[in-house]
PDB file of C-alpha atoms and ligand atoms in Angstrom:
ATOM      1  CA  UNK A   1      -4.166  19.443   6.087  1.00  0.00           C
ATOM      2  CA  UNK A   2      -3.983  17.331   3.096  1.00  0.00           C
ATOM      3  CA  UNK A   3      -2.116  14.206   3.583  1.00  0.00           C
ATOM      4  CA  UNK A   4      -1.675  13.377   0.052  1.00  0.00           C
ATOM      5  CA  UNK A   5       0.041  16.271  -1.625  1.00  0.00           C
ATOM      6  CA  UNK A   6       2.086  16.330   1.827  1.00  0.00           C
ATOM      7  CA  UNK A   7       3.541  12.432   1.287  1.00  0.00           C
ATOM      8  CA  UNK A   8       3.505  11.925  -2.297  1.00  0.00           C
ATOM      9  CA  UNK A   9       6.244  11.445  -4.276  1.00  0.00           C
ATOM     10  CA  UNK A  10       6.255  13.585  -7.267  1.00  0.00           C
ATOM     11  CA  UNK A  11       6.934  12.361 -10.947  1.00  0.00           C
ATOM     12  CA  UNK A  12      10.352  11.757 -10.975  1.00  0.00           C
ATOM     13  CA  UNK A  13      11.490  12.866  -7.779  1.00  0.00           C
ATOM     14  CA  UNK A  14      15.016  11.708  -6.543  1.00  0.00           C
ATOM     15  CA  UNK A  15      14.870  11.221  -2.770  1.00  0.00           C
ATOM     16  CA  UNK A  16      17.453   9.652   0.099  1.00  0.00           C
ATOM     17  CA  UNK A  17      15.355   8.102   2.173  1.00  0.00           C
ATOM     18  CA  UNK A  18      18.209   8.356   4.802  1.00  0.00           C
ATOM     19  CA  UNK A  19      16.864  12.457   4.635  1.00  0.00           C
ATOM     20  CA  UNK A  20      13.179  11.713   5.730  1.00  0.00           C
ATOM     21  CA  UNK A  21      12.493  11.146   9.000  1.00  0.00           C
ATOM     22  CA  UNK A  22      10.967   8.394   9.290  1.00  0.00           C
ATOM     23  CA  UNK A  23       9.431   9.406  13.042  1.00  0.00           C
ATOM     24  CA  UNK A  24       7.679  12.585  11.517  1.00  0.00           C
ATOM     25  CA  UNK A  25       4.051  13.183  12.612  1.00  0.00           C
ATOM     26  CA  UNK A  26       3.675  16.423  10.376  1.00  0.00           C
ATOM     27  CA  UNK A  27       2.985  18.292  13.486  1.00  0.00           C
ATOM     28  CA  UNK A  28       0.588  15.776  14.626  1.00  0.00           C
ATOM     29  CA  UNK A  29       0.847  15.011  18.357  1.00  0.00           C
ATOM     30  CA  UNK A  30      -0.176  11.270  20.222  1.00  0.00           C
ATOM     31  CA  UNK A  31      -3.487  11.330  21.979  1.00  0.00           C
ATOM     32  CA  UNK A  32      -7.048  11.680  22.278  1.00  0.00           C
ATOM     33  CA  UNK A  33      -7.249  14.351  19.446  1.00  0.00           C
ATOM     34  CA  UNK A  34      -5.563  12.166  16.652  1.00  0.00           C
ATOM     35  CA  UNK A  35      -6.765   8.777  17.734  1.00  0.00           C
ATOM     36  CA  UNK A  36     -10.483  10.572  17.074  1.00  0.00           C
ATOM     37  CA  UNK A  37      -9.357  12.067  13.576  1.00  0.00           C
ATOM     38  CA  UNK A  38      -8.074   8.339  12.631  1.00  0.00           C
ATOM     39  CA  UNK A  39     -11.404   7.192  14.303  1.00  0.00           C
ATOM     40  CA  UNK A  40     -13.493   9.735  12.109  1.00  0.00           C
ATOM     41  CA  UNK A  41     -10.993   9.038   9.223  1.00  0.00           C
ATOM     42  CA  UNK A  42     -12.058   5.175   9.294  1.00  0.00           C
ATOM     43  CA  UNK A  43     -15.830   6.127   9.794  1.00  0.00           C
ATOM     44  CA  UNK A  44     -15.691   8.045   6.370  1.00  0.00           C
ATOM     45  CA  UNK A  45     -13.897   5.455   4.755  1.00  0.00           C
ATOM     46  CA  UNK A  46     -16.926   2.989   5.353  1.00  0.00           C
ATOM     47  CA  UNK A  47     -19.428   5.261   3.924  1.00  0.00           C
ATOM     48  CA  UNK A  48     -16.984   6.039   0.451  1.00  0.00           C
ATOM     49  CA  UNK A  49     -16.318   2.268   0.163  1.00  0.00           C
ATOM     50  CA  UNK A  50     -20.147   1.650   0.331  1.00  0.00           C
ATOM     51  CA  UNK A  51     -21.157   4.505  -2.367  1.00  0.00           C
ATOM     52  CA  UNK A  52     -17.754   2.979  -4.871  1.00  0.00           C
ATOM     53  CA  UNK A  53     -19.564  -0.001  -4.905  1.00  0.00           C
ATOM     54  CA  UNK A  54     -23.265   0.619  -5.168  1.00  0.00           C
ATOM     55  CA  UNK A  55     -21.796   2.806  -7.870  1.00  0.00           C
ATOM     56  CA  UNK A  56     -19.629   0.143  -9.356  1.00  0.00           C
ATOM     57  CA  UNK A  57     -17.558   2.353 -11.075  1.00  0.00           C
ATOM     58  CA  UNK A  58     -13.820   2.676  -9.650  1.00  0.00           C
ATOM     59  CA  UNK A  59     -11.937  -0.058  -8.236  1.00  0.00           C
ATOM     60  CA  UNK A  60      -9.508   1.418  -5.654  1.00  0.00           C
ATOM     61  CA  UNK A  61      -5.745  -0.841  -5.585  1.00  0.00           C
ATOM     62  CA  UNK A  62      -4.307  -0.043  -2.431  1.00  0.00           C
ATOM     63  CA  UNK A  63      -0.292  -1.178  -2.612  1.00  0.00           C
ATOM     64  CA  UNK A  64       1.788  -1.426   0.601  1.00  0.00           C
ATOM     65  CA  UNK A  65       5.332  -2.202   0.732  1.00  0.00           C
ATOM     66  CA  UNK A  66       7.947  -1.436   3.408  1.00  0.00           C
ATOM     67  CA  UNK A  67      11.176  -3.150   5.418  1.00  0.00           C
ATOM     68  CA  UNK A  68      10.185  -5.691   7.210  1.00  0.00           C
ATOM     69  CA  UNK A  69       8.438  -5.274  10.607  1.00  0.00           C
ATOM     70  CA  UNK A  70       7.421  -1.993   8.923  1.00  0.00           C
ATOM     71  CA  UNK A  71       3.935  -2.542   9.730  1.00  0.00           C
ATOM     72  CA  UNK A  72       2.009  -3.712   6.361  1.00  0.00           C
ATOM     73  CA  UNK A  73      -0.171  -5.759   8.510  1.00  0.00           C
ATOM     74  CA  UNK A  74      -0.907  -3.189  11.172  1.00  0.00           C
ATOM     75  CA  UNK A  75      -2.166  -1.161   8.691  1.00  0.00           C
ATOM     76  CA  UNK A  76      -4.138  -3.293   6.986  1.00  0.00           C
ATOM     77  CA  UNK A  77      -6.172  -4.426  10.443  1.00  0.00           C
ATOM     78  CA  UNK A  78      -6.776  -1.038  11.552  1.00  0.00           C
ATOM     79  CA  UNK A  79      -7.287   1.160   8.657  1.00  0.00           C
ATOM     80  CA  UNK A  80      -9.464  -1.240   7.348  1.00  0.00           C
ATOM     81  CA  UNK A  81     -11.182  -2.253  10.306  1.00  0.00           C
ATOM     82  CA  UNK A  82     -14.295  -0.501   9.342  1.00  0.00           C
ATOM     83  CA  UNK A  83     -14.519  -1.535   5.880  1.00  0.00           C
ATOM     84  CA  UNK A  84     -17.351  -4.515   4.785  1.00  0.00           C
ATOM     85  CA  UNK A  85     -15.335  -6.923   3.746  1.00  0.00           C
ATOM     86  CA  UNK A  86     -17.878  -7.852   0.648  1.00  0.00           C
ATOM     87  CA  UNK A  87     -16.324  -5.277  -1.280  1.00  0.00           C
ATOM     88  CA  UNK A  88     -12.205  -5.895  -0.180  1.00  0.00           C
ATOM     89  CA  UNK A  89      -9.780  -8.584  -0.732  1.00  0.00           C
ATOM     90  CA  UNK A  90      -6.140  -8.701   0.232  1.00  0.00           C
ATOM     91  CA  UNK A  91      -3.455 -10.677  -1.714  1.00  0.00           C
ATOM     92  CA  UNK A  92      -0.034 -11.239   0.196  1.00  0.00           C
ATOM     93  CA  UNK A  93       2.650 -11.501  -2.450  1.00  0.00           C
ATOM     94  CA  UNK A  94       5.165 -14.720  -1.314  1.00  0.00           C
ATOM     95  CA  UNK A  95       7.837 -16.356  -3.400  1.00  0.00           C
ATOM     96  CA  UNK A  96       5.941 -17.078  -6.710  1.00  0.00           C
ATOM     97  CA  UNK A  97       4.688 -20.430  -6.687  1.00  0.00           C
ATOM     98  CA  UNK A  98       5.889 -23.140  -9.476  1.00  0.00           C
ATOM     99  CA  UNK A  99       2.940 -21.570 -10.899  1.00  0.00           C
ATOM    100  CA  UNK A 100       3.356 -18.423 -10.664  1.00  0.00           C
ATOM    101  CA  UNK A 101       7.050 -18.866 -11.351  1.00  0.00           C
ATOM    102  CA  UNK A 102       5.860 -19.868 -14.855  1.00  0.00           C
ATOM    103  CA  UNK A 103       4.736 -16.397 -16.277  1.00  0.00           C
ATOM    104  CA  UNK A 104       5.579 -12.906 -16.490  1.00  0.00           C
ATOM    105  CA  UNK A 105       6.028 -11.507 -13.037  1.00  0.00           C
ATOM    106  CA  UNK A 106       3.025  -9.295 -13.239  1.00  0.00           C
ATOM    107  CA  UNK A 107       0.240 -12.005 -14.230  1.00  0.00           C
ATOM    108  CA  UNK A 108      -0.270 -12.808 -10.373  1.00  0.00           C
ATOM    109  CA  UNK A 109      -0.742  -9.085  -9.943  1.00  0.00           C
ATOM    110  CA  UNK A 110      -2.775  -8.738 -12.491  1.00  0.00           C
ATOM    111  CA  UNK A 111      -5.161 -11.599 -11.204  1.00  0.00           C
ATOM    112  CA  UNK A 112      -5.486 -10.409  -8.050  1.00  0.00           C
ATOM    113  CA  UNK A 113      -6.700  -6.921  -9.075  1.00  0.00           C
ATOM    114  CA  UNK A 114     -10.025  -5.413  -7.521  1.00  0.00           C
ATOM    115  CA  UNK A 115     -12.928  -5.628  -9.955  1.00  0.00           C
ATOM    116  CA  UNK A 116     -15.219  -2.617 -10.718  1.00  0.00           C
ATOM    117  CA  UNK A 117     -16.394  -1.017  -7.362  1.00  0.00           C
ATOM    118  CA  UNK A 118     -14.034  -2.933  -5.159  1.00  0.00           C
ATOM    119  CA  UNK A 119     -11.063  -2.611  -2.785  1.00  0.00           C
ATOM    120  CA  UNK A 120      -7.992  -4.681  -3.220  1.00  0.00           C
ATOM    121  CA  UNK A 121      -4.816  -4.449  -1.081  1.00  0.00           C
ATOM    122  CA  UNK A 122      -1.539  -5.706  -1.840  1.00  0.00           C
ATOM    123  CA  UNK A 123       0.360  -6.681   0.637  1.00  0.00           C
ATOM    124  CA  UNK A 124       3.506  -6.879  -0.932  1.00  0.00           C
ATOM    125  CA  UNK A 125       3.224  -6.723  -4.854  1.00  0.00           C
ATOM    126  CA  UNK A 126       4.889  -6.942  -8.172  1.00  0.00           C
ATOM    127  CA  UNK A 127       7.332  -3.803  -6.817  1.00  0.00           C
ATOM    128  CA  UNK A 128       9.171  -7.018  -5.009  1.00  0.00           C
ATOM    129  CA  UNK A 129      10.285  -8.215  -8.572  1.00  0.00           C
ATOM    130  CA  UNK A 130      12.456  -4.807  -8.713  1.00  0.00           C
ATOM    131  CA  UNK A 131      13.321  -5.137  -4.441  1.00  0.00           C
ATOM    132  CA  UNK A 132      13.866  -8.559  -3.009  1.00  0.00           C
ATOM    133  CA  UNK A 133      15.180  -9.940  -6.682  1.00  0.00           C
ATOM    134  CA  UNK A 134      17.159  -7.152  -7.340  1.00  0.00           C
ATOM    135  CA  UNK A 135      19.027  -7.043  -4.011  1.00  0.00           C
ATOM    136  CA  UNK A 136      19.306 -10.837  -4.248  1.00  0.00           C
ATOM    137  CA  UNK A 137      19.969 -10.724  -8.135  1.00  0.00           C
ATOM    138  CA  UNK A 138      17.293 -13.459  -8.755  1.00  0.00           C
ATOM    139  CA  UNK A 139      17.118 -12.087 -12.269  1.00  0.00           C
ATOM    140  CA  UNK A 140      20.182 -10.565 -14.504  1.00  0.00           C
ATOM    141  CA  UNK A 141      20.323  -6.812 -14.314  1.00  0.00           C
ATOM    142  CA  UNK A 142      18.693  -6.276 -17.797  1.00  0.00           C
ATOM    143  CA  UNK A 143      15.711  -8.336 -16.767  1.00  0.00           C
ATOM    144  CA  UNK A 144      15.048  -6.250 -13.227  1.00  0.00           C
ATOM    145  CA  UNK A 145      15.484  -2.710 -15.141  1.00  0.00           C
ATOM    146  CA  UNK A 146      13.201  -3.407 -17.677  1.00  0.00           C
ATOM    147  CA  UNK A 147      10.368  -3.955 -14.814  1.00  0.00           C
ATOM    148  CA  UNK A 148      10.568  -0.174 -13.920  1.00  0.00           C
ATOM    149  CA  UNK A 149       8.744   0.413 -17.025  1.00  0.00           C
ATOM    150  CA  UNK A 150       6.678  -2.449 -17.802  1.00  0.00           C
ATOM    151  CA  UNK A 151       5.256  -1.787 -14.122  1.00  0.00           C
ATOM    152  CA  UNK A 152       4.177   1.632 -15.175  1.00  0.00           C
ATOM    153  CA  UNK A 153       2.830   0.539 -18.121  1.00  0.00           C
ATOM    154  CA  UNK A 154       0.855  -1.996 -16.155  1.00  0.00           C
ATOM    155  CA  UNK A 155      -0.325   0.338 -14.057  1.00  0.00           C
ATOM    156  CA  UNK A 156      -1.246   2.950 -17.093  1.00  0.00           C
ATOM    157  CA  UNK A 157      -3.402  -0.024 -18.408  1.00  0.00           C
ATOM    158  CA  UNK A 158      -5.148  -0.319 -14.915  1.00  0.00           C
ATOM    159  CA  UNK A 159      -5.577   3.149 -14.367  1.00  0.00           C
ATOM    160  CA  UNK A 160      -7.057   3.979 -17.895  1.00  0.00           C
ATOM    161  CA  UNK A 161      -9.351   1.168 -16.819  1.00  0.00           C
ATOM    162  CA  UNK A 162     -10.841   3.644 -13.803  1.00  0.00           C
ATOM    163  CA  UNK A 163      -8.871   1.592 -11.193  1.00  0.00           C
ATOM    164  CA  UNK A 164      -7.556   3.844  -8.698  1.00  0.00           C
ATOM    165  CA  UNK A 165      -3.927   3.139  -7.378  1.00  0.00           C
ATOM    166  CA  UNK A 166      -2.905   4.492  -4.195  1.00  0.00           C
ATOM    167  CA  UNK A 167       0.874   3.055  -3.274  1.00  0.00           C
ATOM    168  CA  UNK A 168       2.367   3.380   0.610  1.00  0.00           C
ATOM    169  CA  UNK A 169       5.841   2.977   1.718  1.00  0.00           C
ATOM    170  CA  UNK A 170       5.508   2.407   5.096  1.00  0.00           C
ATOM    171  CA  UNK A 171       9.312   4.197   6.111  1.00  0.00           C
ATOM    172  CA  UNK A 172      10.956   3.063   9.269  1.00  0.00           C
ATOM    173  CA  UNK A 173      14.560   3.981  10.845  1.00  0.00           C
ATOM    174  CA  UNK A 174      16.752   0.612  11.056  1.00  0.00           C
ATOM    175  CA  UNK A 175      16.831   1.662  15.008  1.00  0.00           C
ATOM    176  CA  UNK A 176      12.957   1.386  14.966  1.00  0.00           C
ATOM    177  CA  UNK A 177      13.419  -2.253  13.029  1.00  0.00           C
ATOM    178  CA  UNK A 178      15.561  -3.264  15.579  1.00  0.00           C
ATOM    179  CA  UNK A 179      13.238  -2.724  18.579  1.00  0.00           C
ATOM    180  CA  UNK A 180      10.177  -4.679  16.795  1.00  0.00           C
ATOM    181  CA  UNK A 181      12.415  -7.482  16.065  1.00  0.00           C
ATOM    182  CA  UNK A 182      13.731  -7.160  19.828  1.00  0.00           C
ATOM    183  CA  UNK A 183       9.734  -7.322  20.778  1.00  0.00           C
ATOM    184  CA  UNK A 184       9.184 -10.319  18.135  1.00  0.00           C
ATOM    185  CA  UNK A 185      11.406 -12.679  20.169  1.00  0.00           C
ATOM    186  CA  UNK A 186      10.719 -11.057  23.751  1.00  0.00           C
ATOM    187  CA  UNK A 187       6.771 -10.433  23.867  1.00  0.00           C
ATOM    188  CA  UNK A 188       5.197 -13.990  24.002  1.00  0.00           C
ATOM    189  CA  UNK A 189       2.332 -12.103  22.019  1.00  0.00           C
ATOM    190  CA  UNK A 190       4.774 -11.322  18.928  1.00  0.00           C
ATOM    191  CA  UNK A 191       7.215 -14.360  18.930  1.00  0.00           C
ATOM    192  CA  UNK A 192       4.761 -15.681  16.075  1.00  0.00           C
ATOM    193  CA  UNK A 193       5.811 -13.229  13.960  1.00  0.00           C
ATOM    194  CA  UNK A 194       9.476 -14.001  14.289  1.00  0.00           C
ATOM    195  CA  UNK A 195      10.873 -15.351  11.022  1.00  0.00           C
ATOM    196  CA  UNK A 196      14.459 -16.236  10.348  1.00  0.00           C
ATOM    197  CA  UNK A 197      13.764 -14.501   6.550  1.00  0.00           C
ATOM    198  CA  UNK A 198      13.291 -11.096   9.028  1.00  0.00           C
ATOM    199  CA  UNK A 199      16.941 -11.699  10.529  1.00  0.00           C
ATOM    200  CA  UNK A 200      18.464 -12.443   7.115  1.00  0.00           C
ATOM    201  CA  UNK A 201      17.142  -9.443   5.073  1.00  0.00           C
ATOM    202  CA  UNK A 202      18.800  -6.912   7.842  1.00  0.00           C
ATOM    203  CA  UNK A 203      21.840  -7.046   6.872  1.00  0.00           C
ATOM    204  CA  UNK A 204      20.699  -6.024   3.103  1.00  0.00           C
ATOM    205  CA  UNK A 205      19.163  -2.968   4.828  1.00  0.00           C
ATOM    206  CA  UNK A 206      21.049  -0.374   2.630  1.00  0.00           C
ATOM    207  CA  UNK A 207      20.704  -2.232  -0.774  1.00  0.00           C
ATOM    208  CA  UNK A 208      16.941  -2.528   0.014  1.00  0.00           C
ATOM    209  CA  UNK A 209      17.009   1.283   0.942  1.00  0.00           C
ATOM    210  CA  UNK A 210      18.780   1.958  -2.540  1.00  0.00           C
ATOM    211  CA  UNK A 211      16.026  -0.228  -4.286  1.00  0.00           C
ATOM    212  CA  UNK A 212      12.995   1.237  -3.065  1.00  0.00           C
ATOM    213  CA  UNK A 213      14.647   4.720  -3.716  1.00  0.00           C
ATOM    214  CA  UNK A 214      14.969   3.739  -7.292  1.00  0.00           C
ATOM    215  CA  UNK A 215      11.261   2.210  -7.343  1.00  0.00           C
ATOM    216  CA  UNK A 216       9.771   5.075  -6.019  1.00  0.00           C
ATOM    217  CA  UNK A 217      11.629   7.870  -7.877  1.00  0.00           C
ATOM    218  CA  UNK A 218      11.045   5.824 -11.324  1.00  0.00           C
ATOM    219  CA  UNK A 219       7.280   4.707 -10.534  1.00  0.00           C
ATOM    220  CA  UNK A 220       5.223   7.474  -9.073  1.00  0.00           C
ATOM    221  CA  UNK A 221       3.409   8.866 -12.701  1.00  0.00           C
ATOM    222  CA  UNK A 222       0.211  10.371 -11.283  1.00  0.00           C
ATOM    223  CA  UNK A 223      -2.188   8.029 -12.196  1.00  0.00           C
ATOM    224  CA  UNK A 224      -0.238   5.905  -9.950  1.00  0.00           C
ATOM    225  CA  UNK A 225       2.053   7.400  -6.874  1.00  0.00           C
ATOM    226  CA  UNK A 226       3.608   6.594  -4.130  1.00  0.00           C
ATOM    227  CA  UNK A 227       3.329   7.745  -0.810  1.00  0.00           C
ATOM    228  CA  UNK A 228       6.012   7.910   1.843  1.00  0.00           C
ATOM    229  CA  UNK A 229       4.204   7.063   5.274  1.00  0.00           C
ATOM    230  CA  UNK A 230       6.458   8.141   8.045  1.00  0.00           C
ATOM    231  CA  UNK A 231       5.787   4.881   9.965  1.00  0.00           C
ATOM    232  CA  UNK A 232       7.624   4.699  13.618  1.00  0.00           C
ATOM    233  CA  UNK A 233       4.596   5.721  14.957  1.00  0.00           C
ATOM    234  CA  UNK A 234       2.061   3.478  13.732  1.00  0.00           C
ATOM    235  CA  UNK A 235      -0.581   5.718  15.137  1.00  0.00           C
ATOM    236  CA  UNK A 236       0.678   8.683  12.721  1.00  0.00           C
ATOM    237  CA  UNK A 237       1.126   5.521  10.120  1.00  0.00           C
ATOM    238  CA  UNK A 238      -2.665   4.700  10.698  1.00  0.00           C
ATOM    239  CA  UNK A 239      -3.638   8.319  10.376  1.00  0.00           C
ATOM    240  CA  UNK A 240      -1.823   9.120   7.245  1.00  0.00           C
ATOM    241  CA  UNK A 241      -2.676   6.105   5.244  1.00  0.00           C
ATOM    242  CA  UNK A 242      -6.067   6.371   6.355  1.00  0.00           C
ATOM    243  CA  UNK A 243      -6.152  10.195   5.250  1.00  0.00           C
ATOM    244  CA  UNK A 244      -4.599  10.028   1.774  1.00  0.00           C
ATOM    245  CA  UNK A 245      -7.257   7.021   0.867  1.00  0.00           C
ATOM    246  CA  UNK A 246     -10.256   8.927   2.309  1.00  0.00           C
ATOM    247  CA  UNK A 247      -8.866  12.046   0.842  1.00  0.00           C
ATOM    248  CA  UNK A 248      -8.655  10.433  -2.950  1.00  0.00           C
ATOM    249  CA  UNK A 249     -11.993   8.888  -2.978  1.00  0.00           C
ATOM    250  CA  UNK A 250     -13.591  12.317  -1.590  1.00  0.00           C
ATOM    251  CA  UNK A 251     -12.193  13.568  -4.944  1.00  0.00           C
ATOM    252  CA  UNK A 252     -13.799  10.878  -7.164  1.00  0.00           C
ATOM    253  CA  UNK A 253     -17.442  12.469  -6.185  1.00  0.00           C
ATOM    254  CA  UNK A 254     -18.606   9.000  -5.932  1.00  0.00           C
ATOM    255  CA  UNK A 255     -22.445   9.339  -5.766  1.00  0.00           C
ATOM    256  CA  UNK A 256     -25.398   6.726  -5.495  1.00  0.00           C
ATOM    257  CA  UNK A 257     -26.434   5.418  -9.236  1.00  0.00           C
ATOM    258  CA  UNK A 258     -29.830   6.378 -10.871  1.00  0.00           C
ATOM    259  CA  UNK A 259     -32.184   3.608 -10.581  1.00  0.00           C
ATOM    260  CA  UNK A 260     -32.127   1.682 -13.974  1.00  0.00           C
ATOM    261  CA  UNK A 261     -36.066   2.126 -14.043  1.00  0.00           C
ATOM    262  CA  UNK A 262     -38.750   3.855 -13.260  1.00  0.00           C
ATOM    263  CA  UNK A 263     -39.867   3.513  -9.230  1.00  0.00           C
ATOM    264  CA  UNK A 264     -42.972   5.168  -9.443  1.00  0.00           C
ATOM    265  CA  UNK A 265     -44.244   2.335 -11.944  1.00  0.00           C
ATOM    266  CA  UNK A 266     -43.452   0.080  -9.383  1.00  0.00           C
ATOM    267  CA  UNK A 267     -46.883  -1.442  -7.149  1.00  0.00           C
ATOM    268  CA  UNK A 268     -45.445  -3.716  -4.133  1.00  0.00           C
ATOM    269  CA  UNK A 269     -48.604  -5.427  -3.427  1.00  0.00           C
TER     270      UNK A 269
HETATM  271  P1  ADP B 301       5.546 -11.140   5.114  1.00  0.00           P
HETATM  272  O1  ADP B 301       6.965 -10.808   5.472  1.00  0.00           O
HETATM  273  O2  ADP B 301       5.051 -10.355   3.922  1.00  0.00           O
HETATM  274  O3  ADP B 301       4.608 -11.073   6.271  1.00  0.00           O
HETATM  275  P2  ADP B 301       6.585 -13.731   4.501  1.00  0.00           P
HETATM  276  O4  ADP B 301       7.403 -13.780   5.759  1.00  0.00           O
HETATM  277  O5  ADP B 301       5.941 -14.983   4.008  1.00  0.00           O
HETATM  278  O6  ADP B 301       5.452 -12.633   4.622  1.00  0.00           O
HETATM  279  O7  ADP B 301       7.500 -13.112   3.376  1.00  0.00           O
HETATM  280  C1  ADP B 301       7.199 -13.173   2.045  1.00  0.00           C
HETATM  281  C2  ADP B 301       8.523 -13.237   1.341  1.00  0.00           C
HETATM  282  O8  ADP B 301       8.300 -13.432  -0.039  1.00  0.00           O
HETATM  283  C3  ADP B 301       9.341 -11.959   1.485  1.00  0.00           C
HETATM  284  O9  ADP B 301      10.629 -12.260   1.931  1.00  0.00           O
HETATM  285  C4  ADP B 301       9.367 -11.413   0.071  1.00  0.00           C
HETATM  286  O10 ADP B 301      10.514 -10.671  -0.226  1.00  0.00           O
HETATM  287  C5  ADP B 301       9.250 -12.675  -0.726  1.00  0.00           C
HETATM  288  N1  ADP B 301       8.796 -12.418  -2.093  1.00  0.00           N
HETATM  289  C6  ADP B 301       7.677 -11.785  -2.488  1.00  0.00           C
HETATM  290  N2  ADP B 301       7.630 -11.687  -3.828  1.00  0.00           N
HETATM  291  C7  ADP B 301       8.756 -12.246  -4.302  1.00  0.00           C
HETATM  292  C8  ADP B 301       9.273 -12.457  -5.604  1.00  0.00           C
HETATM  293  N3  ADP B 301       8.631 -12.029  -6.687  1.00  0.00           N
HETATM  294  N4  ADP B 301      10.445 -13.101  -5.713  1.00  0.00           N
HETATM  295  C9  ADP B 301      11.102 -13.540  -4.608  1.00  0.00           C
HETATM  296  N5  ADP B 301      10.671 -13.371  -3.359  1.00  0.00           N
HETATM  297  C10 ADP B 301       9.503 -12.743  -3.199  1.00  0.00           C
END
């Protein structure tokens, strides 16, 4: 099965995201027989990260956004669990810094972009300038809809750059929020992830839902798309994102480089 033309949201598409189910496995069931196609999934991803960069061609931007307790973090520890970390960086987008605060919302993203033959994962990214300040109306109205398309333009210039942007909505049900926030305060294991930031954004849950339909319907060109990841089961999460990137870098035919001279002339004495 291909995972990517399966999740992807198409040029333009309009979607509810109240209509997708946010438990789906595509068919997939829990057990021994997934957990080895994630396992295999992960193995292959190692070997295409190490041919991008002896080839040091393609950088690869992987974005991941989601509700909170959606499982950004999950995702990034297992799927990239096999990955040499020369080669990968993660950025985690906060509230821009006085800094940051002081230029154009994308210069932080642009900063933290993967260089030639690299992987770079955002967790979080400049799609919160059209989420968490549009719900909260950080910026007048005029200011957040003009980011729709200065973000694809962005992403145009990064693209026609030969970065490779791969974008994941990790989807949960606000039932399936409720129960990891429930395990936050109750598992002694979890109750450092508790945040009172978690607690306030809930009740936003539709206007967020609203916002990320509009970001994903007005933002998926396909240079750079987005992917709904049905993500109540993080083991189908795992699986999926894990497919889609392994999946896209199988189509970039990524192959060693040519020596730059001649090995035969070579004498190791
Ligand atoms: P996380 O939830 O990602 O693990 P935090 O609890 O530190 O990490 O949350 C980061 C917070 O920063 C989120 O509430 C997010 O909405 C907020 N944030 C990120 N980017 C922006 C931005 N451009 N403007 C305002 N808030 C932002």
């Amino acid at each position: 099965m291909n995972f990517a033309k399966k999740l992807h949201v198409r040029p333009g598409q309009h979607l509810r995201l109240a209509d997708l189910d946010a438990g789906d496995t595509l068919g997939f069931e829990k057990g021994a027989e997934a957990k080895k196609l994630t396992e295999k999934t992960i193995e292959r991803l190692d070997k295409l990260q190490y041919l991008m960069y002896a080839q040091n061609r393609h950088s690869l931007l992987i974005i991941l956004q989601g509700m909170d307790a959606a499982g950004k973090d999950g995702t990034i520890r297992h799927v990239m669990s096999g990955v040499n970390p020369q080669g990968c960086s993660v950025t985690a987008f906060k509230v821009p810094n006085h800094e940051e605060s002081q230029h154009d919302f994308l210069w932080r993203a642009h900063k933290a972009c993967p260089g030639l033959g690299d992987i770079g994962i955002f967790n979080r990214s400049q799609y919160e300038d059209v989420l968490v300040v549009r719900v909260h109306k950080l910026v007048p109205r005029a200011a957040w809809e003009a980011r729709y398309d200065q973000i694809n333009k962005f992403e145009s210039i990064l693209a026609e750059n030969n970065t490779v942007i791969l974008k994941f909505f990790l989807h949960i049900s606000k039932e399936e929020q409720k129960k990891r926030f429930e395990a936050r305060i109750e598992d002694p294991k979890r109750n450092w992830k508790a945040s009172p930031s978690d607690f306030q954004e809930r009740p936003y849950w539709n206007e967020y839902q609203r916002a990320y339909e509009d970001a994903l319907s007005r933002c998926s060109p396909k240079h750079a798309p987005w992917f709904v990841i049905p993500s109540n089961h993080k083991w189908f999460r795992n699986l999926a994102v894990s497919r889609i990137i392994v999946e896209t870098l199988e189509d970039l035919h990524l192959k060693f480089p040519k020596p730059a001279f001649d090995l035969r002339k070579i004498k190791i004495k």
